[in-house]
Tab-separated table of C-alpha atoms in Angstrom:
chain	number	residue	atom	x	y	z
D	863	UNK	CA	-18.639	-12.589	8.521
D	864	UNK	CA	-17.192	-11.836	5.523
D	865	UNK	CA	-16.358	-13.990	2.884
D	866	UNK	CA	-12.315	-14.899	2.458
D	867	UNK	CA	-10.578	-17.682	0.777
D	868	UNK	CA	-6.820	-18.209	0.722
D	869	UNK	CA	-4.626	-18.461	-2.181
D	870	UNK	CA	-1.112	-20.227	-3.176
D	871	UNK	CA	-0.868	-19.679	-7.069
D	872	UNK	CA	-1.858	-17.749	-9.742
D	873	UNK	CA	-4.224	-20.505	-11.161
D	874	UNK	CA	-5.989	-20.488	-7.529
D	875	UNK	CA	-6.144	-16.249	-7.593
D	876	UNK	CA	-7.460	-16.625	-11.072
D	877	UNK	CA	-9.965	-19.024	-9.307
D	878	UNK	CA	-10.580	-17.184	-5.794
D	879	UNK	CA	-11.758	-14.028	-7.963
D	880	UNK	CA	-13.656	-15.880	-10.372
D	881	UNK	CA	-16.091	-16.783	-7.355
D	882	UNK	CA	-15.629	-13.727	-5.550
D	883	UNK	CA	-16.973	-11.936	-8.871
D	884	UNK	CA	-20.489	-11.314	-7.573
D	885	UNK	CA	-18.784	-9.081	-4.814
D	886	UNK	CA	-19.028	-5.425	-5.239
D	887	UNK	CA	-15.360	-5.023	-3.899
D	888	UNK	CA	-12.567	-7.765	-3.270
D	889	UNK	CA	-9.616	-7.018	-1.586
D	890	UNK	CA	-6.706	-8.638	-1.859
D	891	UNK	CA	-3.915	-8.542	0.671
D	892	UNK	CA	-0.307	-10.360	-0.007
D	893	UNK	CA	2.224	-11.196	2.398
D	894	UNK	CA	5.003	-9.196	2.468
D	895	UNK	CA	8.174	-9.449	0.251
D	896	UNK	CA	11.892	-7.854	0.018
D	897	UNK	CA	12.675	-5.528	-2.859
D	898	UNK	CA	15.616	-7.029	-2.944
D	899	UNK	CA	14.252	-10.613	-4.215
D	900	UNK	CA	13.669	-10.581	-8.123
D	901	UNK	CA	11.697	-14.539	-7.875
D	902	UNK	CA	9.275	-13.050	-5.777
D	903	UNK	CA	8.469	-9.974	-7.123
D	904	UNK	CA	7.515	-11.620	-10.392
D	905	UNK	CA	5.651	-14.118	-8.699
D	906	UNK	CA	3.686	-11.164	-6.755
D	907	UNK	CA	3.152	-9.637	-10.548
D	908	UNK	CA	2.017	-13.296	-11.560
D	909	UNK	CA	-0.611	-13.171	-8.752
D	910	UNK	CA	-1.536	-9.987	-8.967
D	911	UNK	CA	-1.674	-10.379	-13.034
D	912	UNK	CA	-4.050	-13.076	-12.412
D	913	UNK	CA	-6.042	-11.170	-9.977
D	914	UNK	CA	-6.940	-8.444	-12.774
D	915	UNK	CA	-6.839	-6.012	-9.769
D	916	UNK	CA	-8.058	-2.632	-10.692
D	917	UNK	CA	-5.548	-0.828	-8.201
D	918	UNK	CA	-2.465	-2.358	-6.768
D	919	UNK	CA	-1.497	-0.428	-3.726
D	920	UNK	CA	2.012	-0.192	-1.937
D	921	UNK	CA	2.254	-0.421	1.810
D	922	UNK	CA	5.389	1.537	3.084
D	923	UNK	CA	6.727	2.509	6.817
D	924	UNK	CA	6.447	6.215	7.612
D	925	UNK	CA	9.609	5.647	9.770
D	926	UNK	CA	12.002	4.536	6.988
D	927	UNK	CA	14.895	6.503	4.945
D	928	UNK	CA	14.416	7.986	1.806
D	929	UNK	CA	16.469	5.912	0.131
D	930	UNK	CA	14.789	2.589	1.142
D	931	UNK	CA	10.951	4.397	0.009
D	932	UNK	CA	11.937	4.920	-3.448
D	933	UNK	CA	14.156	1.589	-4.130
D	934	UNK	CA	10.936	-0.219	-2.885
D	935	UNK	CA	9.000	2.128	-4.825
D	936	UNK	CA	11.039	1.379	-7.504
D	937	UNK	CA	11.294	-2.145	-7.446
D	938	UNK	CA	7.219	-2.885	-6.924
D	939	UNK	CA	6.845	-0.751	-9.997
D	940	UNK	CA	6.818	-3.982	-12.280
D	941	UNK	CA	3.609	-5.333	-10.018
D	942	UNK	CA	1.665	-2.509	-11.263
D	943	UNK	CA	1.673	-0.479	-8.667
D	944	UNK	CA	-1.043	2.654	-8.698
D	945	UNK	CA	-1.092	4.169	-5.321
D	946	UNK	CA	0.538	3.996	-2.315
D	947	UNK	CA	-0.046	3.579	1.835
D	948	UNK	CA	2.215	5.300	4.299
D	949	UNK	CA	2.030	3.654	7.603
D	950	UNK	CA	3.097	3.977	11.101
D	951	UNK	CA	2.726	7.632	11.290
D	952	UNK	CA	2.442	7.302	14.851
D	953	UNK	CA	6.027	6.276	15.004
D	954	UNK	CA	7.615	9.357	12.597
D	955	UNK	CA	9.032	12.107	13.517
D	956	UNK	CA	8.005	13.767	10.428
D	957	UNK	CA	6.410	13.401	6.820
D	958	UNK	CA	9.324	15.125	5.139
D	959	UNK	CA	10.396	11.941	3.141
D	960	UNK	CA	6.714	11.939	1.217
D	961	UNK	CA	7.193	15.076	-1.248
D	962	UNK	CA	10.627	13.317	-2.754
D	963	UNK	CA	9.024	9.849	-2.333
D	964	UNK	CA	6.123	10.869	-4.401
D	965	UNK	CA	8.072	13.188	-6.708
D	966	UNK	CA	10.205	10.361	-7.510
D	967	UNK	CA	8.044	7.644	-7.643
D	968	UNK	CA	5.027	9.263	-9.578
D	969	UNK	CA	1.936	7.433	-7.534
D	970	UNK	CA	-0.781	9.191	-5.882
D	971	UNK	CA	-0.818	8.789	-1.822
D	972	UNK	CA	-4.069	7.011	-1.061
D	973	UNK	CA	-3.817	6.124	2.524
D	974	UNK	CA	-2.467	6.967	5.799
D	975	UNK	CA	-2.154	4.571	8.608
D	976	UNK	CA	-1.379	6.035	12.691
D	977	UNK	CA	-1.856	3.301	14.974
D	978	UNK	CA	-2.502	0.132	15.494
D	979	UNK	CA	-6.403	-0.155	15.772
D	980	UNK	CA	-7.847	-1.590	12.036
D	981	UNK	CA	-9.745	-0.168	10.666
D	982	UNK	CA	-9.975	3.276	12.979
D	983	UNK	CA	-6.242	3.960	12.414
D	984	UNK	CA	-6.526	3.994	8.395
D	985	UNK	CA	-7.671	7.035	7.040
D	986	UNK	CA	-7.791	8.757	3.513
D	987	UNK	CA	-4.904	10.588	2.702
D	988	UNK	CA	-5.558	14.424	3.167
D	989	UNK	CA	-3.763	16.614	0.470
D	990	UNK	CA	-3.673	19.547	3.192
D	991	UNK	CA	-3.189	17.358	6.480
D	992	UNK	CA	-0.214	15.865	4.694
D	993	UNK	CA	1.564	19.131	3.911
D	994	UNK	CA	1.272	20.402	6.794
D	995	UNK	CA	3.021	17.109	8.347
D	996	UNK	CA	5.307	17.864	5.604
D	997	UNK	CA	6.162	21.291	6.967
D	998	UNK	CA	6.275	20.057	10.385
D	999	UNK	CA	3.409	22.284	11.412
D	1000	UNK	CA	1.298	19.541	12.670
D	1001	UNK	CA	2.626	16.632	13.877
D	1002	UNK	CA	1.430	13.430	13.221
D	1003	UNK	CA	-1.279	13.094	15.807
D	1004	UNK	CA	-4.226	11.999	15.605
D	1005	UNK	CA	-6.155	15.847	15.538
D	1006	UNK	CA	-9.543	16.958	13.667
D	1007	UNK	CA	-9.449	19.376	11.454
């Protein structure tokens, strides 16, 4: 039951948070784009521009190289990116591409997504939880600490 309104330009963001403003939070969710495509990156950073969002989060796979993490890192840095999401730890091996990723990219790691159940499978990112994933002392299941 909560409110949600869809969005296909800036003008219409601009618009969709203007009446959203009474809200105490608004979260805005955009579909999915290549680092690879220049257009729609700025067009992303024209949204999000228009959205006057006060953190711009980065959803990456857990399961993906090194290499691929900080080019996308890279490449999303001209939306304004602040924080980032690892997902699918369920499906790593291992955490041991974070510490580079977030060496080399700069950003804080916010969340942590392992599983497919929203919301029970987000969860806040754990300084301590994550280095022992890191060190492959824990993996990443689902424990209590």
């Amino acid at each position: 039951d909560l409110p949600m309104l869809v969005v296909s330009s800036p003008r219409e963001m601009r618009d969709a948070v203007r009446r959203m403003s009474h809200l105490e939070l608004v979260l805005v969710d955009t579909a999915g784009r290549s680092p690879k495509d220049d257009v729609r990156i700025r067009e992303l950073r024209a949204f999000l521009s228009e959205a006057g969002a006060d953190e711009i989060h980065l959803v990456l796979s857990s399961v993906a190289g090194l290499r691929t993490l900080q080019h996308t890192a890279e490449r999303f840095a001209a939306v304004g990116t602040t924080a980032l999401i690892l997902t699918k730890l369920d499906e790593a091996s291992g955490l041991g591409n974070a510490l580079p990723l977030l060496r080399s990219c700069k950003m804080p790691l916010s969340y942590l997504t392992n599983g497919q159940n929203v919301p029970d499978d987000i969860e806040v990112a754990d300084p301590r939880r994550i280095a022992r994933q890191i060190l492959a002392l824990q993996g990443p299941d689902k424990d209590q600490d």
